[in-house]
Coordinates of C-alpha atoms in Angstrom, one line a residue:
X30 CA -28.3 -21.6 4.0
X31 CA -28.0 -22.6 0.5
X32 CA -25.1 -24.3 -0.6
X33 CA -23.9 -21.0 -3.1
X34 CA -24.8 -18.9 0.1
X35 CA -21.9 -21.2 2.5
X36 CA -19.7 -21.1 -0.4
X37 CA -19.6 -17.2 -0.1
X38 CA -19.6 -17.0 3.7
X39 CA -16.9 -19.8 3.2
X40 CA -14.9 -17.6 0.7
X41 CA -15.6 -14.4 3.1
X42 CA -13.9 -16.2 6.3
X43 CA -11.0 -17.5 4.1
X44 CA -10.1 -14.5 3.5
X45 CA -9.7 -13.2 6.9
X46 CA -8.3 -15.8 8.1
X47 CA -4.8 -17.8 7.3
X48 CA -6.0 -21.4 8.2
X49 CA -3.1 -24.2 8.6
X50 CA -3.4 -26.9 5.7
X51 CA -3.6 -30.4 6.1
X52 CA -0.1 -30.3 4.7
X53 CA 1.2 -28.1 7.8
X54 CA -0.4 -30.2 10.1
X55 CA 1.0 -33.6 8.6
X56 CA 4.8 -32.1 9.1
X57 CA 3.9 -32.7 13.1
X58 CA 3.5 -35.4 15.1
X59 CA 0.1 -34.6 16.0
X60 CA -2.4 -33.7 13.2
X61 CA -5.7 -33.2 15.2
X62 CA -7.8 -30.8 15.4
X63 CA -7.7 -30.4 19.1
X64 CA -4.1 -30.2 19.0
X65 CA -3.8 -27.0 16.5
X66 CA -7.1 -25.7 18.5
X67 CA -4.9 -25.5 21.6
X68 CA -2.2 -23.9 19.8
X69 CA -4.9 -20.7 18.7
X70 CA -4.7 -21.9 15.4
X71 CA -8.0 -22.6 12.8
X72 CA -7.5 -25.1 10.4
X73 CA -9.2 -25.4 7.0
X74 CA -11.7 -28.1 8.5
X75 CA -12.3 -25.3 11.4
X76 CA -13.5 -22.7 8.1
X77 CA -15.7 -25.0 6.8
X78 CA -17.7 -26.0 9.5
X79 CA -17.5 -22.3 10.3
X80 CA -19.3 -21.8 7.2
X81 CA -21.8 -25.2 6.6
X82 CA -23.2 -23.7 10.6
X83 CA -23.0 -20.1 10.2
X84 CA -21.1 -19.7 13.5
X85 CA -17.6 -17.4 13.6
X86 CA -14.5 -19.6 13.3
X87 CA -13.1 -18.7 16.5
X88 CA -16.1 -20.1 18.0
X89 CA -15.3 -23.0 16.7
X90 CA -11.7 -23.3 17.4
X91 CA -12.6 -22.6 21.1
X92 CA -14.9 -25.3 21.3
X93 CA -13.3 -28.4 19.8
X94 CA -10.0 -26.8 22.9
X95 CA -12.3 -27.4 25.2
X96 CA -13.2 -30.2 23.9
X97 CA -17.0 -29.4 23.5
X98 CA -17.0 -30.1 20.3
X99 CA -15.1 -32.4 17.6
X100 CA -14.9 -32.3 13.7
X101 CA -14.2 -36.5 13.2
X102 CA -11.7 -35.7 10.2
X103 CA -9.5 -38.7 9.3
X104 CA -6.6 -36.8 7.1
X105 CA -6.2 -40.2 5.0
X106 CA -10.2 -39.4 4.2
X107 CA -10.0 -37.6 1.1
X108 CA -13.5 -37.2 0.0
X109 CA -14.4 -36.0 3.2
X110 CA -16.3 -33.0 3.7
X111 CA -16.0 -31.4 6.9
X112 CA -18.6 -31.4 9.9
X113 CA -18.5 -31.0 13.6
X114 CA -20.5 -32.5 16.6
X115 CA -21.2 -30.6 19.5
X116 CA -23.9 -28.4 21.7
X117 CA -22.8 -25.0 20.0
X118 CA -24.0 -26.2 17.0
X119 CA -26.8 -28.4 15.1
X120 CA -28.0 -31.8 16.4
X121 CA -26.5 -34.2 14.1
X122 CA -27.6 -37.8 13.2
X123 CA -25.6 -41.1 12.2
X124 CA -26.9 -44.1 10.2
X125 CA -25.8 -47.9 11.3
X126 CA -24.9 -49.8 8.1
X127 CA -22.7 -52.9 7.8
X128 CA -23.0 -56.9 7.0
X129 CA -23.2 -59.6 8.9
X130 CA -21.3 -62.8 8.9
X131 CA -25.1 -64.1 7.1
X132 CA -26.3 -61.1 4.8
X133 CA -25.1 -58.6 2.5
X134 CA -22.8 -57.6 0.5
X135 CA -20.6 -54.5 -0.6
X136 CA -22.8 -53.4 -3.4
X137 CA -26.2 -53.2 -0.8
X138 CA -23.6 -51.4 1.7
X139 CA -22.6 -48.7 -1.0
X140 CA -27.0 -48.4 -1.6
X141 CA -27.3 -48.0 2.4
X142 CA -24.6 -45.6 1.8
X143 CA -25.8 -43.8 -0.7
X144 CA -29.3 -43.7 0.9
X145 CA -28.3 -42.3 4.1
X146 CA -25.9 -39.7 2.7
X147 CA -29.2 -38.4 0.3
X148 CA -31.3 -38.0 2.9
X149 CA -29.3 -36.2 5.3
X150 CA -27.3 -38.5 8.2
X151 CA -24.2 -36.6 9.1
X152 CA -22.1 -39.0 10.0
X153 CA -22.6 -43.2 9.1
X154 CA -21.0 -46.1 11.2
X155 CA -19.6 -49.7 9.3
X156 CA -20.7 -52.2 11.5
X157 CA -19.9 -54.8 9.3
X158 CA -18.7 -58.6 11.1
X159 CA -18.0 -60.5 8.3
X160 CA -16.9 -61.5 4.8
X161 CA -14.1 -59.3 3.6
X162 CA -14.1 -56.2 6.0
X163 CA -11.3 -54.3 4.6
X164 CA -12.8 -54.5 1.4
X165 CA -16.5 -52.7 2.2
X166 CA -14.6 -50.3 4.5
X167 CA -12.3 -49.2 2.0
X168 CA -15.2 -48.9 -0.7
X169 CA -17.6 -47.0 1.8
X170 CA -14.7 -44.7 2.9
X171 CA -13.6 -43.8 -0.6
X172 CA -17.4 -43.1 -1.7
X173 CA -18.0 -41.6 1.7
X174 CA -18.3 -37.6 1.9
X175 CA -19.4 -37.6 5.6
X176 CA -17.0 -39.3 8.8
X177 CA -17.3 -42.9 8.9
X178 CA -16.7 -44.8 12.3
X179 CA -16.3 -47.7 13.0
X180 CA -15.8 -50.8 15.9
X181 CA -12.2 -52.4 15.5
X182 CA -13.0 -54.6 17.7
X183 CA -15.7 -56.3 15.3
X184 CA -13.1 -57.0 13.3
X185 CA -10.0 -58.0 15.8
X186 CA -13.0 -60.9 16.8
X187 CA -13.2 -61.6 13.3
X188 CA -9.5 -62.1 12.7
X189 CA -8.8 -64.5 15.9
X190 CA -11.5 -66.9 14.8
X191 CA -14.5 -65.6 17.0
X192 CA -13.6 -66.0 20.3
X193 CA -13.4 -63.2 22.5
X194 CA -11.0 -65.3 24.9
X195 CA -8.4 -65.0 22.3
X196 CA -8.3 -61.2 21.8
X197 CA -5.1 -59.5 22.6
X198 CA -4.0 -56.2 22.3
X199 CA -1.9 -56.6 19.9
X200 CA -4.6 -57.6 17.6
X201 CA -6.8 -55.1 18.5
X202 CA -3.9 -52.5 18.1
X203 CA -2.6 -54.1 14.5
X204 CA -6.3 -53.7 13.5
X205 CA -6.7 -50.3 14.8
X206 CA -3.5 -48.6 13.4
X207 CA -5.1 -50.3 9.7
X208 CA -8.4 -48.7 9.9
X209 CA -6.8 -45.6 10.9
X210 CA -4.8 -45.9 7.8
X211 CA -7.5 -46.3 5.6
X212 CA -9.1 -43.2 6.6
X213 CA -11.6 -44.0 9.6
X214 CA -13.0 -40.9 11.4
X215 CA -14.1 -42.1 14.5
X216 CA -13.5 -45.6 16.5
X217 CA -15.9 -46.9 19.3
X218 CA -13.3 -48.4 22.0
X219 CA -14.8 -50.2 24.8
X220 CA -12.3 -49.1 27.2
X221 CA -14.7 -48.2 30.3
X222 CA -15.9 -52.2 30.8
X223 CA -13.5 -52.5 33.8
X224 CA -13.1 -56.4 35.2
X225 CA -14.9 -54.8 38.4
X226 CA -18.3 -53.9 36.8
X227 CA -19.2 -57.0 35.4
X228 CA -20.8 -58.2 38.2
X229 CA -23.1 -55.5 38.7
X230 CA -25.3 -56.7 35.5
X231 CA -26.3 -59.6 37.7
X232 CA -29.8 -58.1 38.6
X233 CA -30.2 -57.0 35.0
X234 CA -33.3 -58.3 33.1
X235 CA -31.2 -58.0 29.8
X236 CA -27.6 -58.2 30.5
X237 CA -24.7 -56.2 28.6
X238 CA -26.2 -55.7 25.4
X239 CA -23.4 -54.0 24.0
X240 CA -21.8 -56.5 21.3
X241 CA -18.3 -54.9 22.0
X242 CA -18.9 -54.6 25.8
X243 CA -20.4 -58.2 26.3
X244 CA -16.7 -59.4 24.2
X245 CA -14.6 -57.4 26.8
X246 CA -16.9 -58.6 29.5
X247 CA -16.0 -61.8 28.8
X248 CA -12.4 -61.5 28.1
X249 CA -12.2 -60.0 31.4
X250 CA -13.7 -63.2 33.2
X251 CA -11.9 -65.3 31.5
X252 CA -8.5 -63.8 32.3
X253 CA -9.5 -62.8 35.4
X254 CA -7.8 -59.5 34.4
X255 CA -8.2 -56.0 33.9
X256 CA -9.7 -54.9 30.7
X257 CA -6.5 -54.4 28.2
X258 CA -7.7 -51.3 26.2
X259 CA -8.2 -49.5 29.8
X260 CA -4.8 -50.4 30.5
X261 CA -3.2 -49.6 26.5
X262 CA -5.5 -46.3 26.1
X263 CA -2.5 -44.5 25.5
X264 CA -1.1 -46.5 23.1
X265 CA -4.4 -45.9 20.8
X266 CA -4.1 -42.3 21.6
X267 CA -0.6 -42.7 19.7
X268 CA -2.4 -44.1 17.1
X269 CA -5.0 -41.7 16.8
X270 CA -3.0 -38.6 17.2
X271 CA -1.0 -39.9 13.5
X272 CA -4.1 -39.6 11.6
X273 CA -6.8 -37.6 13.8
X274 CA -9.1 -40.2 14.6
X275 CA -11.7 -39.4 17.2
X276 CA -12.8 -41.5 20.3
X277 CA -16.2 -42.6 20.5
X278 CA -16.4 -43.8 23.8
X279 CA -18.3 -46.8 23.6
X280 CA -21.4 -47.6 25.7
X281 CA -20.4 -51.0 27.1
X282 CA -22.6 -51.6 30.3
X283 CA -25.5 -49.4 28.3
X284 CA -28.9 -50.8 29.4
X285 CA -31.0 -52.6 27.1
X286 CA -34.1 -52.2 28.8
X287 CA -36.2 -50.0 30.6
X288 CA -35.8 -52.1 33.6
X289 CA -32.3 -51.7 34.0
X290 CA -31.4 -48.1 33.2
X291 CA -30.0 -45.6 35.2
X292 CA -28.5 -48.7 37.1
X293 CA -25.3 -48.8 39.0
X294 CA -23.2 -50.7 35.9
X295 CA -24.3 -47.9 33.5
X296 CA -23.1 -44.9 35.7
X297 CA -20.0 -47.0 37.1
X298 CA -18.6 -47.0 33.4
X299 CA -19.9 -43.5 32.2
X300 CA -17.3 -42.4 35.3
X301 CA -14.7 -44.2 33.6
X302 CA -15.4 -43.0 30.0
X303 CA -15.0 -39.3 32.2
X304 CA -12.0 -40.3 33.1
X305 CA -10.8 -41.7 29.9
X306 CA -11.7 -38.2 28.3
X307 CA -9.6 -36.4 30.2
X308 CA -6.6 -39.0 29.5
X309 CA -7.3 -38.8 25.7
X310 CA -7.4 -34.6 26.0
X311 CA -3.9 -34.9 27.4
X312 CA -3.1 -36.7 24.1
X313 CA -5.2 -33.4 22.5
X314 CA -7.1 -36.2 21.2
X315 CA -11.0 -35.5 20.2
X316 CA -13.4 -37.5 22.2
X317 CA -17.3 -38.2 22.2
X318 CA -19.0 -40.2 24.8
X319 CA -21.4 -43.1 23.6
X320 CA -25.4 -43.1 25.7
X321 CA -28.1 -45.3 26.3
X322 CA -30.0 -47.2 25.1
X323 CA -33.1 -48.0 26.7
X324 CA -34.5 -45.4 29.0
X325 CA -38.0 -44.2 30.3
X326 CA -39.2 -41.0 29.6
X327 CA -38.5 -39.7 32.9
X328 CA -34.7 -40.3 33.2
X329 CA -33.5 -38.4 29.8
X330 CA -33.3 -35.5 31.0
X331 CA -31.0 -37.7 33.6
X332 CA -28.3 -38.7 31.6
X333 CA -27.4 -35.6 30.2
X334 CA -26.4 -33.8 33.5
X335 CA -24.8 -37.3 34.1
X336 CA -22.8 -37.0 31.2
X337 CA -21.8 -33.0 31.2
X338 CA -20.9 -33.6 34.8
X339 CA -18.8 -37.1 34.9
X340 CA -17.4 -36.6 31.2
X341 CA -16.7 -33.0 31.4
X342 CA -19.0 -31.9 28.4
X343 CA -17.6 -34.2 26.2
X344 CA -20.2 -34.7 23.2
X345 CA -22.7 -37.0 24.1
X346 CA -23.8 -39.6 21.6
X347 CA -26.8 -41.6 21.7
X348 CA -28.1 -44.4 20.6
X349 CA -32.1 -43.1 20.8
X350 CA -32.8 -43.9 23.3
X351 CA -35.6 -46.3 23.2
X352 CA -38.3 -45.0 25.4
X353 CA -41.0 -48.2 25.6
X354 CA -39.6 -51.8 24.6
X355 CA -42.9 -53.0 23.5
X356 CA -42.9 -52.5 19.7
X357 CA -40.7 -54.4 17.5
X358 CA -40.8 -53.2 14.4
X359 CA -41.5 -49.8 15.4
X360 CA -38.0 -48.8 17.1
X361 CA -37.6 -46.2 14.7
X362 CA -40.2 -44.4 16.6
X363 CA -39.8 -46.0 19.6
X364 CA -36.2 -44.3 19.6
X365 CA -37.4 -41.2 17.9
X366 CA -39.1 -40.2 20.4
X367 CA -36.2 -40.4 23.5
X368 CA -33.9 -39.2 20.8
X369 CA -36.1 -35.9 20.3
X370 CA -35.8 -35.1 24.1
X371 CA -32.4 -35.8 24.9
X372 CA -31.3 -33.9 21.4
X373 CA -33.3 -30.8 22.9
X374 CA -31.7 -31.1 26.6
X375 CA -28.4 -31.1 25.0
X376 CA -27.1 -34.7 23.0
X377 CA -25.2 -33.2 19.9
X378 CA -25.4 -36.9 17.8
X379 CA -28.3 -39.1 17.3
X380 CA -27.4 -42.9 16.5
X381 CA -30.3 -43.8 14.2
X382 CA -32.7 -47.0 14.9
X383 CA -34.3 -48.9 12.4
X384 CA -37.3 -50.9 12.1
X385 CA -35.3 -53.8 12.2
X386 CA -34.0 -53.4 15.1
X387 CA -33.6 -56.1 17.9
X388 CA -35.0 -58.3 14.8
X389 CA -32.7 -58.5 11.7
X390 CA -30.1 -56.8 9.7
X391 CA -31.3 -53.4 8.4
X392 CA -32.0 -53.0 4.5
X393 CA -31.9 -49.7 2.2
X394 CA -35.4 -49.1 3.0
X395 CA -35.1 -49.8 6.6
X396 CA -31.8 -47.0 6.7
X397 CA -34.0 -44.7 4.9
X398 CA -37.1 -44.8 7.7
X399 CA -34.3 -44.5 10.2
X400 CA -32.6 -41.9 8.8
X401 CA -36.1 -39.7 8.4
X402 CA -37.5 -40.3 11.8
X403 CA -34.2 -39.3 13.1
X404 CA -33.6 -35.9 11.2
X405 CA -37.0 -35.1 12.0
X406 CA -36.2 -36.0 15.7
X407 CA -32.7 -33.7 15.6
X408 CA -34.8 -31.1 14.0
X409 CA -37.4 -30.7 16.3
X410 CA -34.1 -30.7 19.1
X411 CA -32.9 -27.8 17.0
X412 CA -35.8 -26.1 16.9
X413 CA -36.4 -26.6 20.8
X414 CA -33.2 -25.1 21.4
X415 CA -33.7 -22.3 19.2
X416 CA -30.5 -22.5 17.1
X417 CA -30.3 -20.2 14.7
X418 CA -32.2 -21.1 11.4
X419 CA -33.6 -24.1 12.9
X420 CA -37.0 -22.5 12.4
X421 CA -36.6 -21.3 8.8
X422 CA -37.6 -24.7 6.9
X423 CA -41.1 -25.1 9.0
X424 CA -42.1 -21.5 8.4
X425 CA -41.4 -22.0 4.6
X426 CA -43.4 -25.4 4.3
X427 CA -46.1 -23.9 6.1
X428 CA -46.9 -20.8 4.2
X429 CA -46.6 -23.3 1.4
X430 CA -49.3 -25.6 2.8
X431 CA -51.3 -22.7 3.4
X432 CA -51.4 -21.4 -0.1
X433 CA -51.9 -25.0 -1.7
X434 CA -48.5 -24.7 -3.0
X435 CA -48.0 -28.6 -3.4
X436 CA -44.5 -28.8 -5.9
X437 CA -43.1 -26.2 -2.7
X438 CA -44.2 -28.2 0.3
X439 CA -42.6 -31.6 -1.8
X440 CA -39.1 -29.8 -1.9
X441 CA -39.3 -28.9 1.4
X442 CA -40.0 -32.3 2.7
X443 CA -37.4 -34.3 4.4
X444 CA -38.5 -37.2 2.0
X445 CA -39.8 -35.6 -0.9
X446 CA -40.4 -38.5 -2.8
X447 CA -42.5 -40.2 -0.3
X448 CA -44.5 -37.0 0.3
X449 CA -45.3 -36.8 -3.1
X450 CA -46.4 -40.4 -3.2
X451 CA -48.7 -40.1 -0.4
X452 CA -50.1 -37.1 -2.0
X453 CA -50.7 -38.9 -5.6
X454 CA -51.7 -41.9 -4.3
X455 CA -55.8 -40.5 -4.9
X456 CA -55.0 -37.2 -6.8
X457 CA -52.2 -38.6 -9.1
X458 CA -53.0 -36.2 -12.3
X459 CA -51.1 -33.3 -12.3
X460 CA -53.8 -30.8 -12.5
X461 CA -54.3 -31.7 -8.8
X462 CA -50.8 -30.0 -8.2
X463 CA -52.7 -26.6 -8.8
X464 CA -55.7 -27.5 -6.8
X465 CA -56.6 -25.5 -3.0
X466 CA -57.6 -28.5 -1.8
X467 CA -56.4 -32.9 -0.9
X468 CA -58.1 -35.8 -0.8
X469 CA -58.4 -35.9 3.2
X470 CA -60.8 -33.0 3.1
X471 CA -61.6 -32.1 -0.3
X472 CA -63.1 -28.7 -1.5
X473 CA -66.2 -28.4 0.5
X474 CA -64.3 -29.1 3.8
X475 CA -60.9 -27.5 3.9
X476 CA -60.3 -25.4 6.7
X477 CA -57.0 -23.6 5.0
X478 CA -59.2 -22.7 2.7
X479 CA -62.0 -21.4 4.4
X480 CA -59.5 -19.3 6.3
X481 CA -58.4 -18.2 3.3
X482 CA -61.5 -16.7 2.1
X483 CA -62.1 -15.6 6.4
X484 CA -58.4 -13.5 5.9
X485 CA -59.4 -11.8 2.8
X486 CA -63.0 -11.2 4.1
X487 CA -60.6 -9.6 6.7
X488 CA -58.5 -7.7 4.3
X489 CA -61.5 -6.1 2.8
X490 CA -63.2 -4.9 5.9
X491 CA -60.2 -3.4 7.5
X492 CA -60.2 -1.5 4.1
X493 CA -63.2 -0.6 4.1
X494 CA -63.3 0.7 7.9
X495 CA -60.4 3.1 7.0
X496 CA -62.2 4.8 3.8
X497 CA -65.1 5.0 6.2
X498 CA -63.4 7.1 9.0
X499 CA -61.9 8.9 6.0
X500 CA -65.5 10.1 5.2
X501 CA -66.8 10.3 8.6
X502 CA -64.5 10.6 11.1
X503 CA -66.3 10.9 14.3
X504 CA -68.2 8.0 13.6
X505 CA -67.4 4.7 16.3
X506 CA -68.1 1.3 15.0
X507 CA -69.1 0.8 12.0
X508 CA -71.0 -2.1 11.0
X509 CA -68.5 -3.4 8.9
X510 CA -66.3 -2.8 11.9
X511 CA -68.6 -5.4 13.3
X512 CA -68.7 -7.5 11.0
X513 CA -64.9 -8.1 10.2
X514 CA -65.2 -8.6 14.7
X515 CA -67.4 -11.6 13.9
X516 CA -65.4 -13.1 10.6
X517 CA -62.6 -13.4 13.2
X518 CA -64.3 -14.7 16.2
X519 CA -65.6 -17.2 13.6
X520 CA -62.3 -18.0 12.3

């Protein structure tokens, strides 16, 4: 829908409905969405999203009470435009962006920003580990209209000198009530990497992959104790109830291989982050569960009855996955690929992959590949699914590619500019705009347009045959009958 075409439907459902303000909500103790959900009510951010899916309101509502479905919606996150993940409605996408403690800075963090947003991720994650953190997140959450998440533990590790020994929870508390207060959306919180799973990575080829989970993994050992943000979960619930920050469930034990998924460390946790949703819905706080990872072809379909049936239907949000680990470089498609099936058997959020990954810290041109393989990958889920509308764009862009309509199939493009570039790149001038014809086949061997010419050879003898039986009725086939038969058989 076009975006003067949500602003009526938006102005329609506004005025049927008598939404609570942010301003109600923030006279309570508890400002999230789940919370007034369970109460019947429909908040403003419930009419939005209404309105940016085309789904009734009350539809929504009863799915982020169940808990199917959460709209990440920080009230400190002013420039915030509301969206929702979930199975009811479209396959969303998220973007990776963030420093390291060796590269980048805040203005080629606002760029990745600014790329992603463009080209259509939903939802973008600061992963950032060093330098000034505060300072990027606060830019990137004021410039920001879509949730950002982040990892507070990145940060707690930062701010105890890099040892993951020294974390407390106290730190990791102090730091999480800050980014909540700054506007944060969503938090990864590797609660689910209890002290007795660690040992079940010992036949692993790769180990725990997770950055947060290996920290926690480690703390654990060391302490010889049980993970603290297991055992203080409802004390970030508190937190998060304040200011409507989501749970994303973090992926600890995730595989990072195809050799070890599926394994026994991967499902042990996912039954903890089950039973961490459940504690966090008590709260009437929104949760998501993070996915794999790395897994074959054959086990996709796997992890999302795993998931619906351990975390209770919880969104599922996945990293991919990765469905081959033999080309670096290439984990944008890699991942596309695993993320296409498991969007289309029921994921609601794609974590994007990048070139870069498993090799180096993403730039803007590496967000923008990752960004494009994954919206075509959530896409194609849609259109697998048969949501409603999913199908629209592909019809348009192909009845523009079959009438040589090049300036049409450009708009249409998930990347226009690079389709366009492609395209100019042997027919720059722009009289080849107009042309019924492209370089791969030129005009002696385009099959569009011979069909073309086959369809109105078509056109012509269908009129034909019905003057013909106008004039003599009784007649059978005539042989223009036969031969608009053979211009079809020879299409």
């Amino acid at each position: 829908m076009s975006e003067s075409g949500n602003s009526r439907v938006s102005k329609k459902i506004t005025a049927e409905f008598k939404p609570v303000n942010i301003e109600e909500r923030k006279r309570h103790s508890n400002v999230s969405q789940m919370y007034w959900a369970r109460q019947g009510k429909i908040t403003e951010e419930m009419l939005r999203v209404a309105a940016r899916e085309e789904l009734e309101p009350e539809l929504i509502r009863s799915e982020v009470a169940r808990g199917r479905m959460i709209i990440p919606a920080n009230i400190n996150h002013t420039s915030l435009e509301p969206m929702c993940i979930g199975i009811a409605a479209k396959c969303k996408i998220n973007a990776n962006i963030g420093n390291s403690a060796v590269s980048s800075n805040v203005a080629e963090e606002c760029e990745k920003l600014n790329r992603a947003v463009r080209l259509g991720a939903d939802t973008v994650m600061d992963l950032s580990t060093g330098g000034d953190i505060d300072l990027i997140r606060t830019v990137l959450i004021k410039q920001s209209p879509i949730p950002l998440g982040t990892v507070p533990i990145y940060q707690a590790l930062q701010e105890v000198g890099g040892k993951p020994e020294d974390l407390t929870i106290k730190a990791m508390l102090e730091v999480i009530e800050r980014q909540a207060r700054q506007g944060v959306d969503y938090m990864t919180i590797h609660a689910g990497v209890l002290q007795e799973y660690v040992p079940l990575v010992r036949d692993r080829l790769t180990g725990i992959v997770s950055r947060g989970g290996s920290m926690m993994a480690r703390w654990c050992v060391a302490h010889k104790k049980q993970n603290f943000l297991y055992e203080h979960f409802d004390d970030i619930c508190e937190i998060f109830k304040h200011y409507d920050v989501s749970f994303s469930l973090g992926d600890g034990m995730r595989p990072g291989s195809l050799h070890d998924a599926s394994d026994e460390a991967q499902f042990a946790e996912l039954k903890t982050l089950g039973e961490l949703t459940s504690r966090a819905w008590k709260h009437d706080i929104q949760v998501m569960i993070e996915g794999p990872g790395h897994i074959p072809m054959d086990q996709i379909k796997l992890q999302i009855e795993k998931e619906m049936a351990l975390c209770h239907e919880a969104p599922f949000y996945t990293l991919g996955p990765v469905v081959t680990d033999i080309a670096p470089g290439y984990d944008h498609i890699t991942s596309a690929i695993g993320a296409a099936m498991i969007g289309w058997y029921g994921a609601s959020l794609l974590c994007y992959v990048t070139p870069k990954e498993h090799l180096g810290l993403p730039n803007p041109d590496d967000v923008r590949q990752g960004v494009v393989a994954y919206k075509i990958a959530a896409h194609a889920a849609d259109v697998a699914r048969g949501r409603k509308g999913a199908r629209q764009r592909d019809d348009e862009i192909s009845k523009a590619r079959f009438k040589f309509d090049w300036k049409r199939q450009f708009e249409l493009a998930l990347d226009p500019e690079t389709a366009q570039k492609m395209h100019d790149e042997t027919l720059p001038q722009a009289d080849f705009k107009e042309t019924n014809y492209c370089s791969m086949c030129g005009p002696q061997f385009c099959s569009m347009n011979m069909s073309q010419d086959l369809t109105h050879l078509g056109k012509e003898c269908q009129k034909q045959r019905a003057e013909k039986r106008c004039d003599e009725p009784g007649e059978k086939t005539s042989n223009i009958e036969k031969g608009e038969d053979d211009a079809v058989k020879n299409i």
